[in-house]
Tab-separated table of C-alpha atoms in Angstrom:
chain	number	residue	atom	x	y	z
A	27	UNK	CA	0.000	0.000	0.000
A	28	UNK	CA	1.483	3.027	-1.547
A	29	UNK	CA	1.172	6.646	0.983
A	30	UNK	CA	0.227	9.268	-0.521
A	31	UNK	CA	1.664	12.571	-0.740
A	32	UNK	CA	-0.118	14.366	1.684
A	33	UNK	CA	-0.116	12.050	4.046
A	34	UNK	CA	3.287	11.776	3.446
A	35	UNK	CA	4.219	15.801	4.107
A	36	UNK	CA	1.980	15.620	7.217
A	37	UNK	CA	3.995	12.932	8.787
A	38	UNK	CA	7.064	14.852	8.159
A	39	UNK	CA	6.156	17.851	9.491
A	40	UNK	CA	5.043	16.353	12.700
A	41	UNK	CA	7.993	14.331	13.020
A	42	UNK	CA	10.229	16.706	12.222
A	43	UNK	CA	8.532	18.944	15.118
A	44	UNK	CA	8.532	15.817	17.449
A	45	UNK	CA	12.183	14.787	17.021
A	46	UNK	CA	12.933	18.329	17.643
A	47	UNK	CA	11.601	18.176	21.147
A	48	UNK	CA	12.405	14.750	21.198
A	49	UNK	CA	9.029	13.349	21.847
A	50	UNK	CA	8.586	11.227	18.524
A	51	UNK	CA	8.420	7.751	20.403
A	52	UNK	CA	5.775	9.381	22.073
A	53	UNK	CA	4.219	10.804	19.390
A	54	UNK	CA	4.470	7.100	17.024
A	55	UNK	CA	2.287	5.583	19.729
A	56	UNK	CA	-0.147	8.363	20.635
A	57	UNK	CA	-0.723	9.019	16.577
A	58	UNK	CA	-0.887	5.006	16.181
A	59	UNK	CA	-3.324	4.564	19.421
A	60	UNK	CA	-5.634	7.331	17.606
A	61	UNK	CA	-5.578	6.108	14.024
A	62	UNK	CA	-6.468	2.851	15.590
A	63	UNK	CA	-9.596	4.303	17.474
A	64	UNK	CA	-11.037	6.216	14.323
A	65	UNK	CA	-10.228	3.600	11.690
A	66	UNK	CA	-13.955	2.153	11.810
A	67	UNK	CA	-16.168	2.839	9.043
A	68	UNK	CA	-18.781	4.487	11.904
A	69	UNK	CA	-15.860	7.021	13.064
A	70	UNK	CA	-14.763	7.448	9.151
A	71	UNK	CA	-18.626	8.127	8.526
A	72	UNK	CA	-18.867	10.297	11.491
A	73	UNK	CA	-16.283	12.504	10.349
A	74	UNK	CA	-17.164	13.098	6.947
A	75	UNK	CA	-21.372	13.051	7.534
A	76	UNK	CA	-21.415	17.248	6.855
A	77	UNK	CA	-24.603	16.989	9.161
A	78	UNK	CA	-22.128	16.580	12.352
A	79	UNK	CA	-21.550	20.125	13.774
A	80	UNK	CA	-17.565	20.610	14.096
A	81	UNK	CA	-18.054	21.341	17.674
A	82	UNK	CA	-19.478	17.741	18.154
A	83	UNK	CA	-16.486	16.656	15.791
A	84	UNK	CA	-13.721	18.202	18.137
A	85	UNK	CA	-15.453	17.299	21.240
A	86	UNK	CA	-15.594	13.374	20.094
A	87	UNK	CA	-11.577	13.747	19.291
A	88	UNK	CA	-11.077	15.570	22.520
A	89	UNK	CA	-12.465	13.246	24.547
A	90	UNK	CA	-10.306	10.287	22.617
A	91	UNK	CA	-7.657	12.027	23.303
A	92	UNK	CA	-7.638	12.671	26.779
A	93	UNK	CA	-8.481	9.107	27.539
A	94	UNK	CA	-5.517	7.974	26.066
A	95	UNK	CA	-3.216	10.676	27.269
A	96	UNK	CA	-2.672	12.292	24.191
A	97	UNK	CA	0.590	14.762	24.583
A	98	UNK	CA	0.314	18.286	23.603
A	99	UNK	CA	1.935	17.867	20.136
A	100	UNK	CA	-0.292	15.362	18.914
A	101	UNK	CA	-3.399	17.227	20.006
A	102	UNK	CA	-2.638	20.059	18.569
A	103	UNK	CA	-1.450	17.902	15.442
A	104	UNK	CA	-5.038	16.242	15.274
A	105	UNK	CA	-6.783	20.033	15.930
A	106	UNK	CA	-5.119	21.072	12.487
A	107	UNK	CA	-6.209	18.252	10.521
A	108	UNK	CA	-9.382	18.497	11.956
A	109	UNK	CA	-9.337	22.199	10.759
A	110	UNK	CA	-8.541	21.070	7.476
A	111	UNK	CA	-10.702	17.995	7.419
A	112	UNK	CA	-8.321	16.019	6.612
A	113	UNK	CA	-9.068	13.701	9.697
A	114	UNK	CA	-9.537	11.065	7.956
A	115	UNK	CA	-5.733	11.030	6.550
A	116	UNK	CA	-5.222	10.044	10.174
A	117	UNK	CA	-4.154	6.112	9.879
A	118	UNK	CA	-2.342	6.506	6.293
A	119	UNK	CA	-0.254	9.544	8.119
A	120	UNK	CA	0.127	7.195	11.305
A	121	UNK	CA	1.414	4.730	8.707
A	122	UNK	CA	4.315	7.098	7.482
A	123	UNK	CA	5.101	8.354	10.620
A	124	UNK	CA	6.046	4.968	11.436
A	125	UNK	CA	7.590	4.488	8.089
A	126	UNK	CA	9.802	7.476	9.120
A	127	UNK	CA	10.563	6.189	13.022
A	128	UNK	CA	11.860	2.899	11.162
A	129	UNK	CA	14.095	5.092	8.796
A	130	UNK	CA	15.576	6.764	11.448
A	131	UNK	CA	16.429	3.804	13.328
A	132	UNK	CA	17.773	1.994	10.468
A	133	UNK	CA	14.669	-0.884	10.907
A	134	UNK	CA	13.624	-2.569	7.939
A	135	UNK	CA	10.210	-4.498	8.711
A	136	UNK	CA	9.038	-7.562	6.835
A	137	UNK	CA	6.372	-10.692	7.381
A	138	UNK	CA	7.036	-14.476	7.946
A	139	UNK	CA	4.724	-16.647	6.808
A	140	UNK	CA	4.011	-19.844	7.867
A	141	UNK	CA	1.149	-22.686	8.450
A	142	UNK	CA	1.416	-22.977	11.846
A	143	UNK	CA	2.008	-20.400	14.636
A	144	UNK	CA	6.064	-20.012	15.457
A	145	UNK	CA	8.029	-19.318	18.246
A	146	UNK	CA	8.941	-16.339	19.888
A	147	UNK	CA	12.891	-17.885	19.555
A	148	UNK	CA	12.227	-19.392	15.652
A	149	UNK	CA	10.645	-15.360	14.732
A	150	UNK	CA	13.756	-14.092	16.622
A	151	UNK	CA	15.932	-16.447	14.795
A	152	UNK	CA	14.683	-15.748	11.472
A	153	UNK	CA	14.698	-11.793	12.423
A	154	UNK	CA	19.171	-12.342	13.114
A	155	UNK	CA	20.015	-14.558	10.073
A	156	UNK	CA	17.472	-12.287	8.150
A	157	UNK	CA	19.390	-9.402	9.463
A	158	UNK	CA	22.982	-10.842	8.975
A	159	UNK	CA	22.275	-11.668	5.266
A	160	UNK	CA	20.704	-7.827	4.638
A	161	UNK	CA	23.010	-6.018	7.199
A	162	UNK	CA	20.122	-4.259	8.352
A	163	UNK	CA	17.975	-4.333	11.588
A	164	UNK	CA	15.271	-6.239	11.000
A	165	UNK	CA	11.775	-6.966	12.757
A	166	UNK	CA	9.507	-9.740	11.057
A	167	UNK	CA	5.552	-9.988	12.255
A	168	UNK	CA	4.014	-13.457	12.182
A	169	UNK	CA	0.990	-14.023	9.708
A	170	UNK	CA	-0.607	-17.322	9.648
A	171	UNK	CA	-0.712	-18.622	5.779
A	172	UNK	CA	-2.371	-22.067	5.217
A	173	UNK	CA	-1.242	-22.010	1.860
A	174	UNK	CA	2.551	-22.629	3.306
A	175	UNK	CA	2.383	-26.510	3.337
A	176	UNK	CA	5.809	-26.432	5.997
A	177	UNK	CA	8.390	-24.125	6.219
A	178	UNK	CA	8.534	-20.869	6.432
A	179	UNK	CA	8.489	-17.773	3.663
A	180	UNK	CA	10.023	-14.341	4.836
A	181	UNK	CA	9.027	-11.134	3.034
A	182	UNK	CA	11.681	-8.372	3.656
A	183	UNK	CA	11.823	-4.917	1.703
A	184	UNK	CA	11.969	-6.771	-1.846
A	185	UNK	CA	13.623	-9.645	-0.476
A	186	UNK	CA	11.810	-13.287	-0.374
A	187	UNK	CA	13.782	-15.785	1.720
A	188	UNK	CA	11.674	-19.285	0.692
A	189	UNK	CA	12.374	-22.756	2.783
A	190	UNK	CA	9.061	-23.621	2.121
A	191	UNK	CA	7.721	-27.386	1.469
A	192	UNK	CA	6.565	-26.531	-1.665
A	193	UNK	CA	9.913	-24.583	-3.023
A	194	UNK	CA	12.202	-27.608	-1.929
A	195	UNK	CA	9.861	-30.234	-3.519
A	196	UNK	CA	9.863	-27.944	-6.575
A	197	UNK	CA	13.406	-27.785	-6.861
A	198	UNK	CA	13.511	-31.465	-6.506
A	199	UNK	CA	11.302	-32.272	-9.188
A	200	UNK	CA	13.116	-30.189	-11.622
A	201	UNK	CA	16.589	-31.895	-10.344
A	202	UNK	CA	14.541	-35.584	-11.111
A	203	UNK	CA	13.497	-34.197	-14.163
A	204	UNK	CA	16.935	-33.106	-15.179
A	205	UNK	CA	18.765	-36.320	-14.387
């Protein structure tokens, strides 16, 4: 999922303004805890039914806000997009906020995919070699796939990293095939 541009130049700006007071850790999970509370089609539909007074609008964000302990930044972050009802730019500028907290760092995130729930230690494994091959910090999220007969299949950046089932019996076949 590509970010768009605007998204893209309000993320900056507020990370830019965060790292400068050095409150953009904070600021990652406040933005992420609120992009997670209005990304419902009721809130979405809430926010962009013209029939909702803005008052009602701000008070409804407000009130979010201060139950999650919302720092000053990111309230006053969320007033101006609510100003320029853009509100509901809110998870897709979470998204490359994030996106820029992981450049900073140097953290390249990816997906392993597997049929079965792994390990803590396997995901941790997986996240070093992973890492050791790409010289890059690395932090893989588990997603179940039932269409990964054994094995496992790491998505990285552009990187694949296959030991599936299915790739080593395929690569078998066409060794049997070539003999």
């Amino acid at each position: 999922m590509s970010l768009n541009d605007v998204s893209k130049r309000y993320a900056k700006a507020l990370f830019a303004a965060s790292k400068e007071a050095n409150t953009h850790s904070q600021t990652l999970a406040s933005l992420t805890a609120l992009a997670e509370a209005t990304n419902t089609p009721e809130v979405a539909n809430f926010f962009q039914d013209p029939q909702v007074e803005g008052s009602k609008k701000i008070a409804a964000v407000s009130k979010t806000m201060e139950q999650i302990k919302t720092p000053e930044n990111v309230k006053n972050f969320v007033n101006l997009l609510m100003n320029r009802k853009r509100t509901a730019a809110l998870p897709e500028i979470a998204k490359a906020y994030e996106q820029l907290m992981d450049d900073e760092s140097g953290v390249t995130k990816g997906s392993v995919y597997s049929a079965k729930p792994l390990s803590a230690d396997v995901v941790s494994s997986l996240e070093t070699k992973i890492s050791n091959i790409l010289k890059k910090k690395i932090v893989l999220k588990f997603k179940e796939d039932p269409t990964v007969i054994g094995g496992v299949v790491a998505k990285v950046g552009g990187w694949t990293f296959d030991d599936s089932l299915d790739l080593h019996l395929k690569k078998l076949k066409e060794e049997l095939l070539n003999h």
